Short mmCIF file of C-alpha atoms in Angstrom, two decimals:
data_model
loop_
_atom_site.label_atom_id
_atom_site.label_comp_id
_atom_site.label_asym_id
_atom_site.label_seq_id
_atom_site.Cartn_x
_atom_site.Cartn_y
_atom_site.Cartn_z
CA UNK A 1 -30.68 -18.47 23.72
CA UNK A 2 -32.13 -14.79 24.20
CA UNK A 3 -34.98 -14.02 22.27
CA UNK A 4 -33.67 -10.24 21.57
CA UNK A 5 -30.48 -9.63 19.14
CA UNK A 6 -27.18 -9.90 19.65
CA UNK A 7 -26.25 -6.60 18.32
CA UNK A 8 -29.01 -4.31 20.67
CA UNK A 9 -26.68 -5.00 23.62
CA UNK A 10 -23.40 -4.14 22.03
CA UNK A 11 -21.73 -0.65 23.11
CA UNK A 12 -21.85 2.58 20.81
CA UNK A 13 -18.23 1.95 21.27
CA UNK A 14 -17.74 -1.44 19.88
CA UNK A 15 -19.44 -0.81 17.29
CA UNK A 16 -17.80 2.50 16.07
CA UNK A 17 -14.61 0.36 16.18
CA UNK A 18 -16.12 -2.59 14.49
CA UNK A 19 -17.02 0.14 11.58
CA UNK A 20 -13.45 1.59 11.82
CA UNK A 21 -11.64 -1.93 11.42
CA UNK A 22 -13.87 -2.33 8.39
CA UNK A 23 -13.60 1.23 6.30
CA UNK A 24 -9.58 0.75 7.36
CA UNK A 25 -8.94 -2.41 5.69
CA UNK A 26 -10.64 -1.38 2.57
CA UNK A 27 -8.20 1.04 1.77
CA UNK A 28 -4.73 2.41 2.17
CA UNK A 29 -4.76 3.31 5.60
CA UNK A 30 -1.29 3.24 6.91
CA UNK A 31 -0.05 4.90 3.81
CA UNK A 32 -2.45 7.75 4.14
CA UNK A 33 -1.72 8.47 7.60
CA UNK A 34 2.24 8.18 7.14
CA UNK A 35 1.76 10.29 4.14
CA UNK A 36 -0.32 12.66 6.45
CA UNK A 37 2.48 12.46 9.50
CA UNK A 38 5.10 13.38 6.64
CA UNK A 39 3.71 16.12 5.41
CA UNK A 40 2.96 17.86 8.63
CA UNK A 41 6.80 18.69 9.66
CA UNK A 42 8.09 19.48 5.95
CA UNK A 43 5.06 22.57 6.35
CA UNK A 44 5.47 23.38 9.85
CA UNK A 45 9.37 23.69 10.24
CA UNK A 46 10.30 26.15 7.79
CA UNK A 47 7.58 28.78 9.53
CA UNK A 48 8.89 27.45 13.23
CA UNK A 49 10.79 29.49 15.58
CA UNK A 50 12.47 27.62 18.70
CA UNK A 51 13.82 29.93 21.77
CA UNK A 52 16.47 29.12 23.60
CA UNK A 53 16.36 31.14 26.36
CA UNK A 54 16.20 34.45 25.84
CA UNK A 55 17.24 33.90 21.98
CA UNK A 56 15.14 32.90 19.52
CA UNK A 57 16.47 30.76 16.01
CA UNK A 58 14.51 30.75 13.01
CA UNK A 59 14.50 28.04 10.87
CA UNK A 60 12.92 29.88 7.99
CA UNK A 61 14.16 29.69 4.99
CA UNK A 62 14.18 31.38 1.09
CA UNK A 63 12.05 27.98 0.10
CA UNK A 64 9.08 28.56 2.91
CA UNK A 65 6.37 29.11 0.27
CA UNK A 66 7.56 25.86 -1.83
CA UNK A 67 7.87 23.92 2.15
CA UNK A 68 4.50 25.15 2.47
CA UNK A 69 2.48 23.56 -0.56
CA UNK A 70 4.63 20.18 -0.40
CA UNK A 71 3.43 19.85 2.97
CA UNK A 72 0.03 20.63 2.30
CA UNK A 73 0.08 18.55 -1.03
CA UNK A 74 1.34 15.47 0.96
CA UNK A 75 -1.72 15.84 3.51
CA UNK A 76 -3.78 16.28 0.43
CA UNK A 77 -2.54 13.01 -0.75
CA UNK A 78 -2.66 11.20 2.55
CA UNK A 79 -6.57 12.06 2.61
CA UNK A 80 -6.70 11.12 -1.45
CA UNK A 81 -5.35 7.35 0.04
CA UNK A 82 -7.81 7.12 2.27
CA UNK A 83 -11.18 8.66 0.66
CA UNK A 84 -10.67 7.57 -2.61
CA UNK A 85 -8.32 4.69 -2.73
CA UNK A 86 -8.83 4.09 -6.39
CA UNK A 87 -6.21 6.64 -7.12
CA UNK A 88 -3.77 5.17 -4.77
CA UNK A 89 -0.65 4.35 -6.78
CA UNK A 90 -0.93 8.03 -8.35
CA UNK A 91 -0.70 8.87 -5.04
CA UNK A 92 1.92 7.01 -4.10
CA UNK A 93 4.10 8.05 -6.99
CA UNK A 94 3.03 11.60 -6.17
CA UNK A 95 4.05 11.28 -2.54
CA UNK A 96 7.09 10.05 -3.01
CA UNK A 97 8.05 12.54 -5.40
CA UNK A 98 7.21 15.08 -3.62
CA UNK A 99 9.93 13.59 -0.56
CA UNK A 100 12.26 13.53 -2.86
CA UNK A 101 11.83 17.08 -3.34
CA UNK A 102 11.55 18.32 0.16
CA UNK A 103 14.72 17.37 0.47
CA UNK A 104 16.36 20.01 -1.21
CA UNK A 105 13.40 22.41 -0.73
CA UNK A 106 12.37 22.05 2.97
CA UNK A 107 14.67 21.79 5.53
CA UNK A 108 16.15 18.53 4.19
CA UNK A 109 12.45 17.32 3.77
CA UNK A 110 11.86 18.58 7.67
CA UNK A 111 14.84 17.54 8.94
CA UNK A 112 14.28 13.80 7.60
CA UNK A 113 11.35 12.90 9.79
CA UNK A 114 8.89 14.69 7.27
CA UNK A 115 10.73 13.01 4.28
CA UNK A 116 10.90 9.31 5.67
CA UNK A 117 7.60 9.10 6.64
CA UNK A 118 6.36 10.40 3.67
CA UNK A 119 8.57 7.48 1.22
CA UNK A 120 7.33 5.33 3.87
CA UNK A 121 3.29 5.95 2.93
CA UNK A 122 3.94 7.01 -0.53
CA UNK A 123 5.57 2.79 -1.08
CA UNK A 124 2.97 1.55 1.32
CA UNK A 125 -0.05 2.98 -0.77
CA UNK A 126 1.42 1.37 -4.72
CA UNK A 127 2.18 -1.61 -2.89
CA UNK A 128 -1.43 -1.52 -1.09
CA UNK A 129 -3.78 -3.74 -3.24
CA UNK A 130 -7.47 -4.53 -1.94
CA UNK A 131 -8.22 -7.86 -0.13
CA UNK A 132 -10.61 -10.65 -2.04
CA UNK A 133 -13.74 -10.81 -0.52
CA UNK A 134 -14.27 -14.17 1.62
CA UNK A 135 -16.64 -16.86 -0.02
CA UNK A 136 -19.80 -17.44 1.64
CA UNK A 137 -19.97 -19.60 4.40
CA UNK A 138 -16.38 -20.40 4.72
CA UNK A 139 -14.48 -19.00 7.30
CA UNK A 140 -11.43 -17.64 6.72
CA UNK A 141 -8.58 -20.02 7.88
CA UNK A 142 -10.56 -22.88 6.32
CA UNK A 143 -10.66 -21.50 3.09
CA UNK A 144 -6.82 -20.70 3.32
CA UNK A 145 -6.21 -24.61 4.00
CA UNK A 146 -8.40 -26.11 1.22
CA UNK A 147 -6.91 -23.59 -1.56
CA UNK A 148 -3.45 -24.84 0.16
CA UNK A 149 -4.36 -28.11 -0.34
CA UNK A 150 -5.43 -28.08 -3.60
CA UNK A 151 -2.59 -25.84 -4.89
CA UNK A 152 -0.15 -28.60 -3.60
CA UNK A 153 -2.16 -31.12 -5.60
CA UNK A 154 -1.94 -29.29 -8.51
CA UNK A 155 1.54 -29.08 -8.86
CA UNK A 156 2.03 -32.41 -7.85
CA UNK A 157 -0.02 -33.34 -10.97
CA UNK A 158 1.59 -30.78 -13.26
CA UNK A 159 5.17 -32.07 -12.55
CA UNK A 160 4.01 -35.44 -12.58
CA UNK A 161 5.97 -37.31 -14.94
CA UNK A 162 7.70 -34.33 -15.88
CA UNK A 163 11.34 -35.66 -15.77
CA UNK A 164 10.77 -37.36 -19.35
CA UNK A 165 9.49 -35.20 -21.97
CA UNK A 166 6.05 -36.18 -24.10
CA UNK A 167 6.05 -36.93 -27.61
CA UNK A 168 3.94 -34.46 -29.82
CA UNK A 169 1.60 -36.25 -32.12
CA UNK A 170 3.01 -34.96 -35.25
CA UNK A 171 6.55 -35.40 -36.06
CA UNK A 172 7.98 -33.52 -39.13
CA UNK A 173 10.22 -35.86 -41.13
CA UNK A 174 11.40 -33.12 -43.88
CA UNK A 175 13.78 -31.94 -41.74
CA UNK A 176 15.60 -34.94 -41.65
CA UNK A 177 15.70 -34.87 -45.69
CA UNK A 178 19.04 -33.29 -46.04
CA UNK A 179 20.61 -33.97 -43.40
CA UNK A 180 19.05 -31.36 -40.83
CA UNK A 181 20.73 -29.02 -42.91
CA UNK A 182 19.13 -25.71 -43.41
CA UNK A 183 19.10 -23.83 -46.72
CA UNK A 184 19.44 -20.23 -46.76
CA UNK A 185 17.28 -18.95 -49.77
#
């Protein structure tokens, strides 16, 4: 065994994407960056001109303002999932909204591409929630297989005996005094 650390060998680059893979699974990641991706076309298109040749079609439309500030609002968001990932299922909400509404508004949400991936983050961030943190000193696919085990033995003792019903203690007797027959009054 070396008498100098582990980690003073390691490249700059390893660990810059050791520190990536660990700020991207504490939040929303995907959903910000589909979010992001969405809301880039449903801005750019309506302000696009393509040439063909020696003519040029614009794709501009009465709605280019309105294309402009749901794009922008959907990068807004996608950055709001990442950087502060409390908010994420407002975001969500808010992103899918707002892809909804591009349809009408921008180019049929910029031509569809903008619009899908923008339902795409906006379901991935609600249905984002944050991992539990590992116990200490128990690695992760051994902790999986004890709570595993002990989840089957649990229900094995909770529907143990559970094809006859148990008798409660107390057993009322005045219902039995006329008859089971209930009086209204």
């Amino acid at each position: 065994m070396s008498p100098e650390s582990t980690g003073q060998n390691e490249h700059y680059l390893t660990v810059f994407r050791r520190g990536f893979r660990t700020w991207r699974g504490n939040r929303p990641f995907w959903a910000g960056l589909f979010t992001m991706v969405g809301g880039v076309p449903i801005a750019y298109f309506p302000y696009a001109n393509m040439h063909l040749g020696n003519m040029t079609l614009a794709m501009s439309t009465t709605a280019g303002a309105g294309s402009l500030i749901i794009g922008i609002l959907l990068i807004t968001l996608g950055m709001t999932m990442w950087f502060h990932h409390i908010v994420r299922v407002f975001a969500g909400v808010a992103a899918i909204l707002l892809a909804l509404i591009s349809i009408p508004v921008a180019n049929i949400g910029g031509f569809l591409i903008g619009f899908l991936f923008s339902l795409l983050g906006g379901a991935l961030s609600i249905s984002w929630a944050p991992g539990e943190p590992a116990k200490d000193g128990a690695a992760p696919g051994e902790d999986a297989a004890a709570s595993g085990a002990f989840e089957a033995q649990r229900q094995e003792e909770a529907f143990h005996g559970a094809a006859v019903p148990q008798q409660q203690g107390g057993y009322d007797t005045s219902a039995e005094a006329d008859g089971g027959r209930h009086h209204a009054g």
